[in-house]
Amino acid sequence: MAGVQTAVALREQGFTGPVLLIGAEPHQPYDRPPLSKAVLLGKAEGSAFEVDFEALGITLRLGVEVTGVRPGAHEVDTEAGPVPYDVLVVATGSVPVMLPGTEGIRGVHLLRTLDDAERLRPVLADQHDIVVVGAGWIGAEFTTAAREAGCAVTVVEAAGRPLAGALPAEVAAPMAAWYEESGAALLTHARVAHVEPGEVALDDGRLLPAGAVVVGIGARPATDWLEGSGIALGEDGAIVADDHLRTSVPDVYAVGDCASFPSARYGERLLVHHWDNALQGPRTVAACIVGEAPRAYDPVPYFWSEQFGRFVQYAGHHAGADTLVWRGDPAGASWSVAWLCDGALRALLAVGRPRDLAQGRKLMEAGTVLDPQRVADPSVPLKAAAQR
C-alpha cells in the first residue's frame, strides 16, 4: 500500500522522472484488508489495486528481494544485482511475529500476505477445528471469517482480555463476549506450551485439537535487510524517520509500517501499523521529493476492523489522556469511548457509530475542547459537545 501510494502520489504531484517499484512478492500489488475477509472466504480471488501502472509510467519489478542498501553508492542490492537510485523510498512494511518453536510445523499459519490467505482458504472450506493464538485485531477478524465458514474455533490469549496490547482493560473487556456470541471459545490467561501437527498443548496441561493453527501475536517492522546501511533504527526495529519521513541518510525516505515518526500532536514518536498511515504518509514523501515544502507529517492515526458483525473504528492515540468518557452501553450494539486530555479529544473508539468517528477525527485535528458531560450523552452529536 505505502509503496504503490508513493509511486502514484509522485505522478499526481508532477514528478516526471522514472519511478521503479520493487517488490518481493510475485503478485500484482494488492490491498491487504480483504485478505482476512473476502479473499479468505473465497468470495474474491484477489485484491489487486486498480492502478494502471503502465499509463502512469511506473515500472514494476516483482518477485525481487532487496537484500541491502548502500547509501554512499546510491544503490540497493537485489538478488538480480545492484539497482541505482537518485531517491529511495523504503516501504517494506512489517512481518508477523512467529510463535516460538512452531517454525516448520505443518498446519501452522500466519495471515499477512495473499499467499497466506490462499493457504488458509481450503482450511476454512474443509471446516477444520482451528486454534487461533492471539486475540488481537487479526485474531478477531480471522475468527469472524472462520466462524462464518462453519469452523470450530478456540482462541488462546495470554492476557486476561482481547486486544490487551491496544486498549485499556475496561474498554476491551466487553469485547470478550463477542467471541462467545459468535460461537468461538476464548481462553484468556492461556499460554501455548508447544504445538504439534493436529494439537496445541497449553502450559496448564490442556490439549486442544487443531486441524490448523493461526498465529496473530503481532508484527515487527521489516527492516532486518537494512543492517549495516547506516540508516538509523529504533529499539522497536522501525526506521527512525523525521517529521517529513526522511531517514538518517540523505535521499532516503521511509513510509508505512516500517517507519516511526515524531508527533508533536501527541508528544512522542509513533509507529503506526495501519492502512491509513500507508495512505497518508506517501503524500508527504512525494511532496518532499518534488521540491515542495509540505507541513510536518503529524496525522491523527486511524484504523478500522470488521469483526463479529460489528464495525469497529479507532482514531487518535489515547496514551496520555486524563479522562475516559463512555458514550452508550458497551453491552449494546453501538457505543463509543472518548479519551480527553485537558478537555481536548485525544482518541476515540467507535463501535457501530461511524458518525462519532468522523466528527471525532475532525475535532482531534482541530484540538477542540469538549464538555465531558455532553460527550457522555450518546444522543448529543459529538461536534455539538464543543465548549462554547
XYZ file of N, CA and C in Angstrom, residues 212-306:
285
model
N -5.737 -26.875 12.262
C -4.862 -25.785 11.829
C -4.673 -24.833 12.993
N -3.527 -24.153 12.996
C -3.218 -23.136 13.999
C -2.913 -21.841 13.263
N -3.582 -20.762 13.652
C -3.346 -19.453 13.047
C -2.769 -18.532 14.113
N -1.607 -17.978 13.844
C -0.884 -17.164 14.825
C -1.071 -15.684 14.495
N -1.563 -14.935 15.479
C -1.718 -13.489 15.323
C -1.272 -12.794 16.586
N 0.037 -12.756 16.827
C 0.563 -12.215 18.079
C 1.380 -10.943 17.851
N 1.150 -10.301 16.732
C 1.827 -9.028 16.491
C 2.701 -9.045 15.259
N 3.279 -7.898 14.969
C 4.142 -7.742 13.799
C 5.298 -6.821 14.164
N 6.361 -6.924 13.410
C 7.525 -6.056 13.628
C 7.958 -5.475 12.280
N 8.572 -4.308 12.287
C 8.988 -3.687 11.026
C 9.936 -4.594 10.233
N 9.722 -4.636 8.931
C 10.555 -5.472 8.051
C 11.802 -4.690 7.657
N 12.745 -4.643 8.583
C 13.933 -3.798 8.389
C 15.246 -4.541 8.595
N 15.199 -5.853 8.779
C 16.445 -6.607 9.006
C 17.439 -6.390 7.867
N 16.919 -6.221 6.662
C 17.774 -6.085 5.485
C 18.572 -4.781 5.472
N 18.250 -3.864 6.381
C 18.950 -2.575 6.426
C 20.191 -2.608 7.319
N 20.466 -3.745 7.929
C 21.625 -3.847 8.813
C 22.904 -3.442 8.065
N 23.668 -2.573 8.680
C 24.926 -2.124 8.090
C 24.788 -0.998 7.087
N 23.555 -0.520 6.868
C 23.341 0.529 5.861
C 23.625 1.924 6.394
N 23.652 2.077 7.721
C 23.786 3.402 8.305
C 22.454 4.090 8.529
N 21.356 3.484 8.057
C 20.018 4.038 8.298
C 19.627 3.716 9.734
N 19.340 4.740 10.514
C 19.084 4.557 11.945
C 17.769 3.822 12.184
N 17.836 2.839 13.094
C 16.660 2.076 13.508
C 16.439 2.290 15.002
N 15.180 2.262 15.414
C 14.861 2.359 16.831
C 14.932 1.006 17.513
N 14.729 0.997 18.830
C 14.739 -0.260 19.575
C 13.640 -1.203 19.101
N 12.558 -0.655 18.564
C 11.459 -1.476 18.058
C 11.730 -2.004 16.651
N 12.890 -1.684 16.102
C 13.237 -2.142 14.760
C 12.760 -1.231 13.653
N 12.009 -0.191 14.000
C 11.485 0.725 12.982
C 12.554 1.707 12.532
N 12.469 2.111 11.267
C 13.327 3.174 10.770
C 12.954 4.470 11.485
N 13.956 5.175 11.989
C 13.711 6.427 12.708
C 13.642 7.548 11.679
N 12.417 7.919 11.312
C 12.214 8.991 10.331
C 11.959 10.310 11.051
N 12.162 11.418 10.313
C 11.866 12.717 10.904
C 10.425 13.113 10.589
N 10.088 14.375 10.859
C 8.693 14.780 10.691
C 8.294 14.988 9.230
N 9.223 14.724 8.307
C 8.875 14.690 6.887
C 9.201 13.316 6.288
N 9.362 12.335 7.171
C 9.598 10.938 6.812
C 10.932 10.715 6.104
N 11.902 11.595 6.398
C 13.269 11.407 5.916
C 14.027 10.546 6.914
N 14.879 9.671 6.416
C 15.692 8.837 7.295
C 16.962 9.576 7.683
N 17.857 8.882 8.372
C 19.086 9.498 8.857
C 20.149 9.648 7.775
N 19.904 9.118 6.573
C 20.873 9.276 5.486
C 20.221 10.058 4.346
N 21.022 10.783 3.568
C 20.457 11.625 2.500
C 19.725 10.805 1.433
N 18.674 11.392 0.893
C 17.949 10.854 -0.264
C 17.243 9.535 0.013
N 17.004 9.232 1.291
C 16.264 8.012 1.632
C 15.113 8.388 2.559
N 13.904 8.014 2.143
C 12.695 8.227 2.933
C 12.158 6.868 3.391
N 11.283 6.901 4.390
C 10.652 5.667 4.856
C 9.199 5.960 5.176
N 8.330 5.046 4.788
C 6.896 5.301 4.910
C 6.154 4.012 5.239
N 5.051 4.145 5.996
C 4.221 2.983 6.318
C 4.658 2.270 7.586
N 4.367 0.964 7.641
C 4.593 0.163 8.848
C 6.048 0.082 9.284
N 6.980 0.340 8.384
C 8.398 0.129 8.710
C 9.031 1.337 9.376
N 8.303 2.449 9.500
C 8.918 3.697 9.963
C 8.146 4.316 11.117
N 8.886 4.856 12.075
C 8.273 5.675 13.116
C 8.548 7.142 12.812
N 7.718 8.015 13.372
C 7.871 9.444 13.122
C 7.511 10.206 14.398
N 8.104 11.393 14.591
C 7.798 12.188 15.791
C 6.465 12.906 15.621
N 5.632 12.827 16.656
C 4.336 13.502 16.609
C 4.310 14.639 17.616
N 4.242 15.850 17.115
C 4.075 16.997 18.006
C 2.689 16.974 18.636
N 1.733 16.443 17.897
C 0.350 16.372 18.377
C 0.260 15.532 19.653
N 0.993 14.421 19.686
C 0.905 13.506 20.828
C 2.146 13.511 21.707
N 3.158 14.287 21.321
C 4.317 14.443 22.178
C 5.191 13.219 22.302
N 5.170 12.360 21.309
C 6.020 11.165 21.328
C 6.189 10.635 19.910
N 7.102 9.698 19.766
C 7.333 9.064 18.467
C 6.306 7.958 18.276
N 5.683 7.901 17.099
C 4.640 6.925 16.830
C 5.092 5.917 15.777
N 4.709 4.669 15.987
C 4.868 3.607 14.992
C 3.463 3.080 14.733
N 2.922 3.382 13.569
C 1.515 3.098 13.272
C 1.419 1.974 12.250
N 0.919 0.822 12.674
C 0.814 -0.343 11.786
C -0.595 -0.435 11.198
N -1.014 0.588 10.486
C -2.372 0.556 9.950
C -2.436 1.160 8.546
N -3.477 0.759 7.834
C -3.697 1.072 6.422
C -3.664 2.567 6.158
N -4.322 3.352 7.008
C -4.438 4.784 6.737
C -3.078 5.471 6.758
N -2.169 5.006 7.609
C -0.825 5.574 7.648
C -0.092 5.326 6.334
N -0.347 4.157 5.733
C 0.279 3.833 4.448
C -0.361 4.597 3.292
N -1.522 5.181 3.524
C -2.178 6.025 2.529
C -1.733 7.479 2.656
N -1.619 7.973 3.895
C -1.345 9.388 4.120
C 0.132 9.756 3.970
N 1.008 8.934 4.532
C 2.437 9.261 4.521
C 3.021 9.493 3.137
N 2.660 8.681 2.130
C 3.234 8.875 0.800
C 3.014 10.269 0.218
N 1.956 10.945 0.592
C 1.710 12.291 0.059
C 2.776 13.263 0.548
N 3.188 13.106 1.820
C 4.251 13.948 2.354
C 5.579 13.635 1.669
N 5.874 12.334 1.505
C 7.126 11.932 0.866
C 7.188 12.463 -0.565
N 6.107 12.287 -1.319
C 6.092 12.745 -2.712
C 6.295 14.252 -2.792
N 5.662 14.993 -1.888
C 5.805 16.450 -1.902
C 7.256 16.854 -1.644
N 7.910 16.162 -0.727
C 9.321 16.462 -0.456
C 10.182 16.172 -1.685
N 9.924 15.063 -2.351
C 10.741 14.664 -3.494
C 10.611 15.654 -4.646
N 9.393 16.172 -4.866
C 9.205 17.101 -5.985
C 9.615 18.530 -5.613
N 10.082 18.719 -4.380
C 10.635 20.017 -4.004
C 9.679 20.961 -3.327
N 8.501 20.483 -2.966
C 7.584 21.330 -2.215
C 7.994 21.325 -0.745
N 7.376 22.153 0.040
C 7.656 22.218 1.477
C 6.375 21.860 2.230
N 6.075 20.583 2.314
C 4.819 20.195 2.958
C 4.862 20.430 4.457
N 3.688 20.448 5.071
C 3.627 20.517 6.524
C 4.230 19.246 7.104
N 4.640 19.331 8.361
C 5.174 18.144 9.037
C 4.116 17.049 9.020
N 4.582 15.817 8.890
C 3.663 14.674 8.909
C 3.273 14.390 10.357
N 2.036 14.685 10.703
C 1.567 14.513 12.079
C 0.073 14.208 12.068
N -0.296 13.047 11.524
C -1.715 12.735 11.358
C -2.378 12.319 12.665
N -3.697 12.339 12.656
C -4.473 11.640 13.685
C -4.577 10.192 13.211
N -3.880 9.255 13.855
C -3.917 7.868 13.372
C -5.346 7.335 13.339
N -5.608 6.463 12.367
C -6.966 5.921 12.199
C -6.889 4.483 11.700
N -7.762 3.644 12.208
C -7.915 2.320 11.611
C -9.307 1.792 11.898
N -9.647 0.718 11.217
C -10.950 0.087 11.419
C -10.780 -1.424 11.413
N -11.778 -2.109 11.948
C -11.781 -3.571 11.964
C -13.223 -4.044 11.862
N -13.449 -5.026 11.011
C -14.773 -5.648 10.905
C -14.691 -6.991 11.602
